[in-house]
CSV table of C-alpha atoms in Angstrom, one decimal:
chain,number,residue,atom,x,y,z
A,1,MET,CA,-34.1,57.4,-1.5
A,2,ASP,CA,-33.7,55.0,-4.2
A,3,LYS,CA,-30.3,56.7,-5.1
A,4,VAL,CA,-29.1,56.6,-1.6
A,5,GLU,CA,-30.0,53.0,-1.2
A,6,SER,CA,-28.2,52.1,-4.4
A,7,LEU,CA,-25.1,54.1,-3.2
A,8,GLN,CA,-25.0,52.2,0.1
A,9,ALA,CA,-25.5,48.8,-1.7
A,10,VAL,CA,-22.5,49.8,-4.0
A,11,SER,CA,-20.5,50.8,-0.9
A,12,THR,CA,-21.4,47.6,0.9
A,13,GLY,CA,-20.6,45.4,-2.1
A,14,ALA,CA,-17.2,47.2,-2.4
A,15,LYS,CA,-16.3,46.5,1.2
A,16,VAL,CA,-17.3,42.9,0.9
A,17,GLY,CA,-15.2,42.6,-2.3
A,18,LYS,CA,-12.3,44.2,-0.5
A,19,LYS,CA,-12.7,41.8,2.5
A,20,LYS,CA,-12.7,38.8,0.0
A,21,LYS,CA,-9.5,40.1,-1.7
A,22,THR,CA,-7.9,40.5,1.7
A,23,TRP,CA,-8.8,37.1,2.9
A,24,PHE,CA,-7.5,35.7,-0.4
A,25,SER,CA,-4.2,37.4,0.0
A,26,PHE,CA,-3.7,36.1,3.5
A,27,SER,CA,-4.7,32.6,2.3
A,28,VAL,CA,-2.0,32.8,-0.6
A,29,LEU,CA,0.6,33.9,2.1
A,30,PHE,CA,-0.3,30.9,4.4
A,31,ILE,CA,-0.1,28.5,1.5
A,32,LEU,CA,2.8,29.8,-0.3
A,33,PRO,CA,5.7,28.3,2.0
A,34,SER,CA,4.0,24.9,1.8
A,35,PHE,CA,3.5,25.2,-2.0
A,36,ILE,CA,7.1,26.2,-2.5
A,37,LEU,CA,8.5,23.3,-0.4
A,38,TYR,CA,6.1,20.9,-2.2
A,39,THR,CA,7.2,22.3,-5.5
A,40,MET,CA,11.0,21.8,-4.6
A,41,PHE,CA,10.8,18.3,-3.2
A,42,VAL,CA,7.8,16.7,-5.1
A,43,ILE,CA,6.8,18.4,-8.2
A,44,TYR,CA,10.2,19.2,-9.5
A,45,PRO,CA,11.8,15.9,-8.9
A,46,ALA,CA,8.8,14.1,-10.4
A,47,LEU,CA,9.1,16.2,-13.6
A,48,ASN,CA,13.0,15.8,-13.7
A,49,SER,CA,12.6,12.1,-13.4
A,50,VAL,CA,10.8,12.1,-16.7
A,51,ASN,CA,13.8,14.0,-18.2
A,52,LEU,CA,16.3,11.6,-16.6
A,53,SER,CA,14.5,8.5,-17.9
A,54,PHE,CA,15.7,9.3,-21.4
A,55,THR,CA,19.4,9.5,-20.4
A,56,SER,CA,22.2,7.1,-19.5
A,57,TRP,CA,23.1,9.2,-16.4
A,58,ASP,CA,24.9,7.1,-13.7
A,59,GLY,CA,23.9,9.3,-10.6
A,60,VAL,CA,27.5,10.6,-10.1
A,61,SER,CA,28.8,12.1,-13.2
A,62,PRO,CA,28.0,15.8,-14.0
A,63,ASN,CA,27.6,14.9,-17.6
A,64,ILE,CA,24.1,13.7,-18.8
A,65,HIS,CA,24.0,11.8,-22.1
A,66,TYR,CA,20.7,11.5,-23.9
A,67,ILE,CA,19.9,8.1,-25.5
A,68,GLY,CA,16.1,8.5,-26.4
A,69,PHE,CA,14.0,5.5,-25.7
A,70,ASP,CA,16.8,3.0,-25.2
A,71,ASN,CA,16.0,2.5,-21.5
A,72,PHE,CA,12.4,1.7,-22.3
A,73,LYS,CA,13.4,-0.7,-25.0
A,74,GLU,CA,15.8,-2.5,-22.6
A,75,ILE,CA,13.0,-2.7,-20.0
A,76,VAL,CA,10.7,-4.5,-22.6
A,77,HIS,CA,13.4,-7.0,-23.6
A,78,SER,CA,14.8,-7.7,-20.1
A,79,GLU,CA,14.0,-11.2,-18.6
A,80,ARG,CA,15.0,-9.9,-15.2
A,81,VAL,CA,12.3,-7.1,-15.4
A,82,TRP,CA,9.6,-9.6,-16.6
A,83,ASN,CA,10.6,-12.0,-13.6
A,84,ALA,CA,10.4,-8.9,-11.3
A,85,LEU,CA,6.9,-8.1,-12.8
A,86,LYS,CA,5.7,-11.8,-12.3
A,87,ASN,CA,7.0,-11.7,-8.6
A,88,THR,CA,5.2,-8.3,-8.3
A,89,LEU,CA,2.0,-9.6,-9.6
A,90,ILE,CA,2.0,-12.8,-7.4
A,91,MET,CA,2.8,-10.9,-4.3
A,92,SER,CA,0.1,-8.3,-5.1
A,93,VAL,CA,-2.6,-10.9,-5.7
A,94,ALA,CA,-1.6,-12.9,-2.5
A,95,LEU,CA,-1.4,-9.9,-0.2
A,96,VAL,CA,-4.6,-8.3,-1.4
A,97,VAL,CA,-6.6,-11.6,-0.8
A,98,LEU,CA,-4.9,-12.8,2.4
A,99,GLU,CA,-4.6,-9.4,4.1
A,100,ASN,CA,-8.2,-8.6,3.5
A,101,VAL,CA,-9.6,-12.0,4.4
A,102,ILE,CA,-7.6,-12.1,7.6
A,103,ALA,CA,-8.5,-8.6,8.5
A,104,ILE,CA,-12.3,-9.2,8.0
A,105,LEU,CA,-11.9,-12.3,10.3
A,106,LEU,CA,-10.0,-10.4,13.0
A,107,ALA,CA,-12.6,-7.6,12.8
A,108,MET,CA,-15.4,-9.9,13.3
A,109,LEU,CA,-13.7,-11.6,16.1
A,110,VAL,CA,-13.0,-8.3,17.9
A,111,ASP,CA,-16.3,-7.1,17.2
A,112,GLN,CA,-17.9,-10.1,18.9
A,113,VAL,CA,-15.7,-10.0,22.0
A,114,ARG,CA,-17.4,-8.5,25.0
A,115,TRP,CA,-14.4,-8.5,27.4
A,116,CYS,CA,-11.0,-6.8,26.9
A,117,LYS,CA,-12.1,-5.7,23.3
A,118,ASN,CA,-9.4,-2.8,23.4
A,119,LEU,CA,-6.9,-5.3,24.5
A,120,PHE,CA,-7.4,-7.6,21.5
A,121,ARG,CA,-7.6,-4.6,19.2
A,122,SER,CA,-4.3,-3.4,20.3
A,123,ILE,CA,-2.5,-6.9,20.1
A,124,PHE,CA,-3.7,-7.4,16.5
A,125,TYR,CA,-2.8,-3.8,15.5
A,126,PHE,CA,0.7,-3.8,17.3
A,127,PRO,CA,2.6,-5.3,14.2
A,128,VAL,CA,1.6,-2.2,12.2
A,129,LEU,CA,3.5,0.0,14.5
A,130,LEU,CA,6.7,-1.9,14.0
A,131,SER,CA,9.2,-0.5,11.5
A,132,GLY,CA,9.5,-2.6,8.3
A,133,ILE,CA,13.2,-3.0,8.9
A,134,VAL,CA,12.9,-4.1,12.4
A,135,MET,CA,10.0,-6.6,11.4
A,136,GLY,CA,12.1,-7.8,8.6
A,137,PHE,CA,14.9,-8.8,11.0
A,138,VAL,CA,12.7,-10.5,13.4
A,139,TRP,CA,11.1,-12.6,10.7
A,140,ALA,CA,14.5,-13.3,9.2
A,141,ILE,CA,15.5,-14.9,12.4
A,142,ILE,CA,12.3,-16.8,12.8
A,143,PHE,CA,12.9,-18.3,9.3
A,144,ASN,CA,16.5,-18.9,9.7
A,145,TYR,CA,17.3,-22.6,8.7
A,146,ASN,CA,20.0,-23.2,11.4
A,147,PHE,CA,18.8,-21.4,14.6
A,148,GLY,CA,15.4,-20.1,13.7
A,149,VAL,CA,12.3,-20.6,15.9
A,150,ILE,CA,10.6,-22.9,13.3
A,151,SER,CA,13.6,-25.0,12.8
A,152,GLN,CA,14.4,-25.4,16.6
A,153,LEU,CA,10.8,-26.3,17.2
A,154,LEU,CA,10.7,-29.0,14.7
A,155,ASP,CA,14.1,-30.3,15.9
A,156,ARG,CA,12.7,-30.5,19.5
A,157,ILE,CA,9.5,-32.5,18.4
A,158,GLY,CA,11.7,-35.0,16.3
A,159,LEU,CA,10.6,-33.6,12.9
A,160,GLY,CA,13.9,-32.1,11.9
A,161,SER,CA,13.5,-33.7,8.4
A,162,LEU,CA,10.6,-31.3,7.7
A,163,LYS,CA,12.8,-28.1,8.2
A,164,ILE,CA,12.8,-25.8,5.1
A,165,ASP,CA,15.2,-23.3,4.1
A,166,TRP,CA,12.6,-20.5,3.8
A,167,LEU,CA,14.9,-17.7,2.7
A,168,GLY,CA,17.5,-19.8,1.0
A,169,ASN,CA,15.2,-21.7,-1.3
A,170,PRO,CA,13.8,-19.9,-4.3
A,171,ASP,CA,10.6,-21.9,-4.0
A,172,TYR,CA,9.8,-20.7,-0.6
A,173,ALA,CA,11.4,-17.3,-0.4
A,174,LEU,CA,8.6,-15.4,-1.9
A,175,ILE,CA,6.1,-17.3,0.4
A,176,ALA,CA,8.2,-16.1,3.4
A,177,ILE,CA,8.0,-12.5,2.3
A,178,ILE,CA,4.2,-12.8,1.8
A,179,ILE,CA,3.8,-14.3,5.3
A,180,THR,CA,5.7,-11.5,6.8
A,181,ALA,CA,3.9,-8.6,5.0
A,182,VAL,CA,0.5,-10.2,5.9
A,183,TRP,CA,1.4,-10.4,9.5
A,184,LYS,CA,2.4,-6.7,9.5
A,185,GLY,CA,-0.5,-5.4,7.4
A,186,ALA,CA,-3.7,-7.2,8.4
A,187,GLY,CA,-4.1,-5.3,11.7
A,188,TYR,CA,-4.3,-2.0,9.7
A,189,TYR,CA,-7.1,-3.2,7.6
A,190,MET,CA,-8.8,-4.7,10.6
A,191,ILE,CA,-9.3,-1.3,12.0
A,192,ILE,CA,-11.1,-0.2,8.8
A,193,TYR,CA,-13.3,-3.2,8.7
A,194,LEU,CA,-14.1,-2.9,12.4
A,195,ALA,CA,-15.3,0.6,11.9
A,196,GLY,CA,-17.5,-0.7,9.0
A,197,LEU,CA,-18.9,-3.5,11.1
A,198,GLN,CA,-19.7,-1.1,13.8
A,199,GLY,CA,-21.7,1.1,11.4
A,200,ILE,CA,-24.0,-1.9,10.4
A,201,PRO,CA,-27.3,-1.5,12.3
A,202,GLN,CA,-27.7,-4.5,14.8
A,203,GLU,CA,-31.4,-4.6,14.1
A,204,LEU,CA,-30.6,-6.1,10.7
A,205,HIS,CA,-28.9,-9.1,12.2
A,206,GLU,CA,-31.7,-9.5,14.9
A,207,ALA,CA,-34.4,-9.5,12.1
A,208,ALA,CA,-32.3,-12.0,10.1
A,209,ALA,CA,-32.0,-14.3,13.2
A,210,ILE,CA,-35.7,-14.2,13.9
A,211,ASP,CA,-36.3,-15.2,10.3
A,212,GLY,CA,-34.1,-18.2,10.8
A,213,ALA,CA,-30.9,-17.1,9.1
A,214,ASN,CA,-27.7,-18.6,10.5
A,215,ARG,CA,-24.3,-17.0,11.0
A,216,TRP,CA,-23.1,-17.7,7.4
A,217,GLN,CA,-26.2,-16.4,5.8
A,218,GLN,CA,-26.3,-13.3,7.9
A,219,PHE,CA,-22.6,-12.6,6.9
A,220,ARG,CA,-23.2,-13.2,3.2
A,221,ASN,CA,-26.5,-11.4,2.9
A,222,ILE,CA,-26.0,-8.6,5.4
A,223,THR,CA,-22.4,-8.0,6.7
A,224,PHE,CA,-20.4,-8.6,3.5
A,225,PRO,CA,-22.6,-6.2,1.2
A,226,LEU,CA,-22.6,-3.5,3.8
A,227,LEU,CA,-18.7,-3.7,4.0
A,228,ALA,CA,-18.4,-2.9,0.3
A,229,GLY,CA,-17.2,0.8,1.1
A,230,SER,CA,-14.6,-0.4,3.6
A,231,MET,CA,-13.5,-3.2,1.1
A,232,THR,CA,-12.9,-0.7,-1.6
A,233,VAL,CA,-10.7,1.3,0.7
A,234,CYS,CA,-8.8,-1.7,1.9
A,235,VAL,CA,-8.3,-3.3,-1.3
A,236,MET,CA,-7.0,-0.1,-2.9
A,237,LEU,CA,-4.5,0.5,0.0
A,238,SER,CA,-3.3,-3.2,0.1
A,239,MET,CA,-2.7,-3.4,-3.7
A,240,ILE,CA,-0.7,-0.2,-3.8
A,241,GLY,CA,1.3,-1.3,-0.7
A,242,ALA,CA,2.0,-4.6,-2.4
A,243,LEU,CA,3.1,-3.0,-5.6
A,244,LYS,CA,5.6,-1.0,-3.9
A,245,ILE,CA,6.8,-3.4,-1.1
A,246,PHE,CA,10.5,-2.8,-0.3
A,247,ASP,CA,11.5,-3.2,3.4
A,248,GLN,CA,10.9,-6.8,3.9
A,249,ILE,CA,12.8,-7.8,0.7
A,250,ALA,CA,15.7,-5.6,1.5
A,251,VAL,CA,16.3,-7.0,4.9
A,252,MET,CA,15.2,-10.7,4.5
A,253,THR,CA,16.5,-11.8,1.2
A,254,ASP,CA,18.0,-8.7,-0.8
A,255,GLY,CA,16.0,-9.9,-3.8
A,256,GLY,CA,17.5,-13.3,-3.7
A,257,PRO,CA,18.2,-16.1,-3.8
A,258,GLY,CA,19.2,-15.3,-7.3
A,259,PHE,CA,16.3,-13.0,-8.5
A,260,ALA,CA,13.6,-15.1,-6.7
A,261,THR,CA,12.1,-12.3,-4.7
A,262,GLU,CA,13.1,-9.3,-6.7
A,263,THR,CA,10.1,-7.0,-7.5
A,264,LEU,CA,9.7,-4.0,-9.6
A,265,THR,CA,10.2,-1.6,-6.6
A,266,TYR,CA,13.3,-3.4,-5.5
A,267,ILE,CA,14.8,-3.8,-9.0
A,268,VAL,CA,14.5,0.0,-9.4
A,269,TYR,CA,16.6,0.5,-6.1
A,270,LYS,CA,19.2,-2.2,-7.1
A,271,VAL,CA,19.6,-0.9,-10.8
A,272,GLY,CA,19.6,2.8,-9.7
A,273,PHE,CA,21.9,2.7,-6.6
A,274,GLY,CA,23.5,-0.6,-6.7
A,275,GLU,CA,24.6,-0.7,-10.4
A,276,LEU,CA,24.7,3.1,-10.7
A,277,ARG,CA,22.4,3.3,-13.6
A,278,GLN,CA,20.1,6.2,-12.5
A,279,GLY,CA,18.6,6.8,-16.0
A,280,TYR,CA,17.6,3.2,-16.4
A,281,GLY,CA,16.3,3.1,-12.8
A,282,THR,CA,14.2,6.2,-13.3
A,283,ALA,CA,12.7,4.9,-16.5
A,284,MET,CA,11.7,1.6,-14.5
A,285,SER,CA,10.2,3.9,-11.8
A,286,LEU,CA,8.0,5.6,-14.4
A,287,VAL,CA,6.9,2.1,-15.8
A,288,LEU,CA,6.0,1.2,-12.0
A,289,PHE,CA,4.2,4.5,-11.6
A,290,LEU,CA,2.1,3.8,-14.8
A,291,LEU,CA,1.3,0.3,-13.5
A,292,ILE,CA,0.0,1.4,-10.2
A,293,LEU,CA,-2.0,4.1,-11.7
A,294,ILE,CA,-3.6,1.7,-14.2
A,295,VAL,CA,-4.3,-0.9,-11.5
A,296,SER,CA,-5.8,1.8,-9.2
A,297,LEU,CA,-8.1,3.1,-11.7
A,298,ILE,CA,-9.2,-0.4,-12.8
A,299,GLN,CA,-9.9,-1.2,-9.0
A,300,ILE,CA,-11.7,2.0,-8.4
A,301,ARG,CA,-14.0,1.3,-11.4
A,302,VAL,CA,-14.7,-2.3,-10.5
A,303,LEU,CA,-15.2,-1.8,-6.9
A,304,ARG,CA,-17.4,1.3,-7.2
A,305,LYS,CA,-19.7,-0.7,-9.5
A,306,ARG,CA,-19.8,-3.4,-6.8
A,307,GLU,CA,-20.8,-0.9,-4.2
A,308,VAL,CA,-23.7,0.4,-6.3
A,309,HIS,CA,-24.9,-3.1,-7.1
A,310,MET,CA,-24.8,-4.1,-3.6
């Protein structure tokens, strides 16, 4: 009997192993087409960009000339690149702070509304649905010095002397881009914070209110700490989005006036396609990738620690 049972066990194991191999084969067949496409359009271009960053290729000529680390040396010594880096950092800090603060305020407002909650949620989320190009055109008209909504409103109320050339003045152009990006992005992060708020037990607020805590004390000691997970996600997404912002700049200022609104993402486009320096532009894109990677890792480390402490 023992021999018969052992033979049956071996036979059963062999059948199970055969089924696993069959399922594995089918899984590979299903994954293979997607993997081939992903390799062709993502992995290979990414690896080839490393190769092109060491060349002086213009993007058109079939001849590729290798120049070593000259592109990276030029990046380090370029005032234009350092100015773009400064603009990128200013915009990133401003967008992370403003988008998250406004998103939290909007989420708390919508969460407290009893009537037409879905309506207010849709209104605040609507700018997210707009194309970046369309939204850029709309705000370019709003900020226009001659016939923009802001200028016309100031003229009608007799304050025409306070008009500002938002997109033509280097001191205000970057601010206009930031306002536009915040208007478009805050609604997206509002949804994430709203989900976090709805996950906070109402009993905690009721107990705090019974103990005499006011609204600010409840927010500081209950709501804000329990939103740590949502804040980690939103800060990460807003920082990455700010580092690679492109649409608004392309439509509203084209990097100008001068280089006042040129960021690292936009300078990669201008150099690579406008000046036909694909090798140099690819090298800059690698630098931008490393910057985003480093900032993201630092953010994850800091924000995860904050979640643990809270």
